[in-house]
Amino acid sequence: MANTMLKKVSVNVKLNNGTDSQGNVKTVNVGLGTLSTTGFNADKALAVVSLLGPCLSKTVYAVEKVEVSTLTAA
């Protein structure tokens, strides 16, 4: 069985950058940087994004949490 160890947590805000010729939404990413692996709180991250939203030139399309972990053999 493998072990995992969380090394990094970050949040990407995907902003609506219009649509392509087929009607698919195009996005651009804005990163909130590396966050605490032990103190991450999704509600607080979304609160920050909602406060930043009006300051951005594009509308928020999605918010992604990105985790990086190392895998080791047990």
Coordinates of N, CA and C in Angstrom, one line a residue:
M1 N 0.8 -1.2 0.0 CA 0.0 0.0 0.0 C 0.9 1.2 0.0
A2 N 0.5 2.2 -0.7 CA 1.3 3.5 -0.9 C 0.9 4.5 0.2
N3 N 1.8 5.3 0.6 CA 1.5 6.4 1.5 C 1.5 7.7 0.7
T4 N 0.7 8.7 1.1 CA 0.7 10.0 0.4 C 1.0 11.1 1.5
M5 N 1.7 12.1 1.1 CA 2.0 13.2 2.0 C 1.7 14.5 1.2
L6 N 0.8 15.3 1.7 CA 0.4 16.5 1.1 C 1.5 17.5 1.3
K7 N 2.0 18.1 0.1 CA 3.2 19.0 0.1 C 2.7 20.4 -0.2
K8 N 1.7 20.6 -1.0 CA 1.3 22.0 -1.4 C -0.2 22.1 -1.7
V9 N -0.8 23.2 -1.3 CA -2.2 23.5 -1.6 C -2.2 24.9 -2.3
S10 N -2.9 25.0 -3.4 CA -3.0 26.3 -4.0 C -4.4 26.4 -4.6
V11 N -4.8 27.7 -4.9 CA -6.2 27.9 -5.4 C -6.0 28.7 -6.7
N12 N -6.6 28.2 -7.8 CA -6.7 28.9 -9.1 C -8.1 29.5 -9.3
V13 N -8.1 30.7 -9.7 CA -9.4 31.3 -10.0 C -9.5 31.4 -11.6
K14 N -10.4 30.7 -12.1 CA -10.6 30.7 -13.6 C -11.6 31.9 -13.9
L15 N -11.1 32.8 -14.8 CA -11.9 33.9 -15.2 C -12.4 33.7 -16.6
N16 N -13.6 34.2 -16.8 CA -14.3 34.1 -18.2 C -13.5 35.0 -19.1
N17 N -13.0 34.4 -20.2 CA -12.3 35.2 -21.2 C -13.0 35.1 -22.6
G18 N -14.3 35.0 -22.5 CA -15.1 35.0 -23.8 C -15.4 33.6 -24.2
T19 N -15.8 33.4 -25.5 CA -16.1 32.1 -26.0 C -15.3 31.9 -27.3
D20 N -15.1 30.7 -27.7 CA -14.5 30.4 -29.0 C -15.5 30.3 -30.1
S21 N -15.1 30.0 -31.3 CA -16.1 29.9 -32.4 C -17.1 28.9 -32.2
Q22 N -16.9 27.9 -31.4 CA -17.8 26.8 -31.2 C -18.7 27.0 -29.9
G23 N -18.5 28.2 -29.3 CA -19.4 28.5 -28.1 C -18.8 28.0 -26.8
N24 N -17.6 27.4 -26.8 CA -17.0 27.0 -25.5 C -16.4 28.2 -24.8
V25 N -16.5 28.2 -23.5 CA -16.0 29.2 -22.7 C -14.5 29.1 -22.6
K26 N -13.8 30.2 -22.9 CA -12.3 30.3 -22.7 C -12.0 30.9 -21.4
T27 N -11.0 30.5 -20.7 CA -10.7 31.0 -19.4 C -9.2 31.4 -19.3
V28 N -8.9 32.3 -18.3 CA -7.6 32.6 -17.9 C -7.5 32.3 -16.4
N29 N -6.3 31.9 -16.0 CA -6.1 31.6 -14.5 C -5.5 32.7 -13.8
V30 N -5.9 32.9 -12.6 CA -5.3 33.8 -11.6 C -5.0 33.0 -10.4
G31 N -3.8 32.8 -10.0 CA -3.5 32.0 -8.8 C -3.5 32.8 -7.5
L32 N -4.0 32.2 -6.4 CA -3.9 32.9 -5.1 C -2.7 32.5 -4.4
G33 N -1.8 31.7 -5.0 CA -0.5 31.4 -4.3 C -0.6 30.1 -3.5
T34 N 0.5 29.8 -2.9 CA 0.5 28.5 -2.1 C -0.1 28.8 -0.7
L35 N -1.0 28.0 -0.3 CA -1.7 28.1 1.0 C -1.2 27.1 2.0
S36 N -1.6 27.2 3.2 CA -1.2 26.3 4.3 C -1.8 24.9 4.0
T37 N -1.0 23.9 4.1 CA -1.5 22.5 3.9 C -2.4 22.1 5.1
T38 N -2.1 22.6 6.3 CA -2.8 22.1 7.5 C -4.0 23.1 7.8
G39 N -3.9 24.3 7.4 CA -5.0 25.3 7.8 C -5.9 25.7 6.7
F40 N -5.8 25.0 5.5 CA -6.6 25.4 4.4 C -8.1 25.2 4.7
N41 N -8.9 26.3 4.4 CA -10.3 26.3 4.6 C -11.0 26.7 3.3
A42 N -11.8 25.8 2.7 CA -12.4 26.1 1.4 C -13.4 27.3 1.6
D43 N -14.1 27.4 2.7 CA -15.0 28.5 2.8 C -14.3 29.9 2.8
K44 N -13.2 29.9 3.5 CA -12.4 31.1 3.5 C -11.8 31.5 2.2
A45 N -11.3 30.4 1.4 CA -10.8 30.7 0.1 C -11.9 31.3 -0.8
L46 N -13.1 30.7 -0.8 CA -14.2 31.2 -1.6 C -14.6 32.6 -1.1
A47 N -14.5 33.0 0.2 CA -14.8 34.3 0.6 C -13.8 35.3 0.1
V48 N -12.5 34.9 0.0 CA -11.5 35.8 -0.6 C -11.8 36.0 -2.1
V49 N -12.1 35.0 -2.8 CA -12.4 35.1 -4.2 C -13.6 36.0 -4.4
S50 N -14.7 35.9 -3.6 CA -15.9 36.7 -3.8 C -15.6 38.2 -3.5
L51 N -14.6 38.4 -2.6 CA -14.2 39.8 -2.3 C -13.4 40.4 -3.4
L52 N -12.5 39.5 -4.1 CA -11.7 40.0 -5.2 C -12.5 40.1 -6.5
G53 N -13.6 39.4 -6.6 CA -14.3 39.4 -7.9 C -14.6 40.8 -8.5
P54 N -15.1 41.7 -7.7 CA -15.4 43.0 -8.2 C -14.2 43.8 -8.6
C55 N -13.0 43.4 -8.1 CA -11.8 44.1 -8.5 C -11.2 43.6 -9.8
L56 N -11.7 42.5 -10.3 CA -11.1 41.9 -11.5 C -11.8 42.4 -12.7
S57 N -11.1 42.5 -13.9 CA -11.6 42.9 -15.1 C -12.5 41.9 -15.8
K58 N -12.4 40.6 -15.4 CA -13.2 39.6 -16.0 C -14.0 38.9 -14.9
T59 N -15.1 38.2 -15.2 CA -15.9 37.6 -14.2 C -15.4 36.2 -13.8
V60 N -15.6 35.8 -12.6 CA -15.1 34.5 -12.1 C -16.0 33.5 -12.7
Y61 N -15.3 32.5 -13.3 CA -16.0 31.4 -14.0 C -16.0 30.1 -13.1
A62 N -14.9 29.9 -12.4 CA -14.7 28.7 -11.5 C -13.6 28.9 -10.6
V63 N -13.6 28.1 -9.5 CA -12.5 28.2 -8.5 C -12.0 26.7 -8.4
E64 N -10.7 26.5 -8.5 CA -10.1 25.2 -8.4 C -9.1 25.1 -7.2
K65 N -9.2 24.1 -6.4 CA -8.2 23.8 -5.4 C -7.2 22.8 -6.0
V66 N -5.9 23.1 -5.9 CA -4.9 22.2 -6.5 C -4.0 21.7 -5.3
E67 N -3.9 20.4 -5.3 CA -3.1 19.7 -4.2 C -1.9 19.0 -4.9
V68 N -0.8 19.1 -4.3 CA 0.4 18.3 -4.7 C 0.8 17.4 -3.6
S69 N 1.0 16.1 -3.9 CA 1.3 15.2 -2.8 C 2.5 14.3 -3.3
T70 N 3.3 13.8 -2.4 CA 4.3 12.8 -2.8 C 3.8 11.5 -2.4
L71 N 4.2 10.5 -3.2 CA 3.8 9.1 -3.0 C 5.0 8.3 -2.6
T72 N 4.9 7.5 -1.6 CA 6.0 6.6 -1.2 C 5.4 5.2 -1.0
A73 N 6.3 4.2 -1.1 CA 5.9 2.9 -0.8 C 5.8 2.7 0.7
A74 N 4.9 1.9 1.1 CA 4.6 1.6 2.5 C 5.7 0.6 3.0

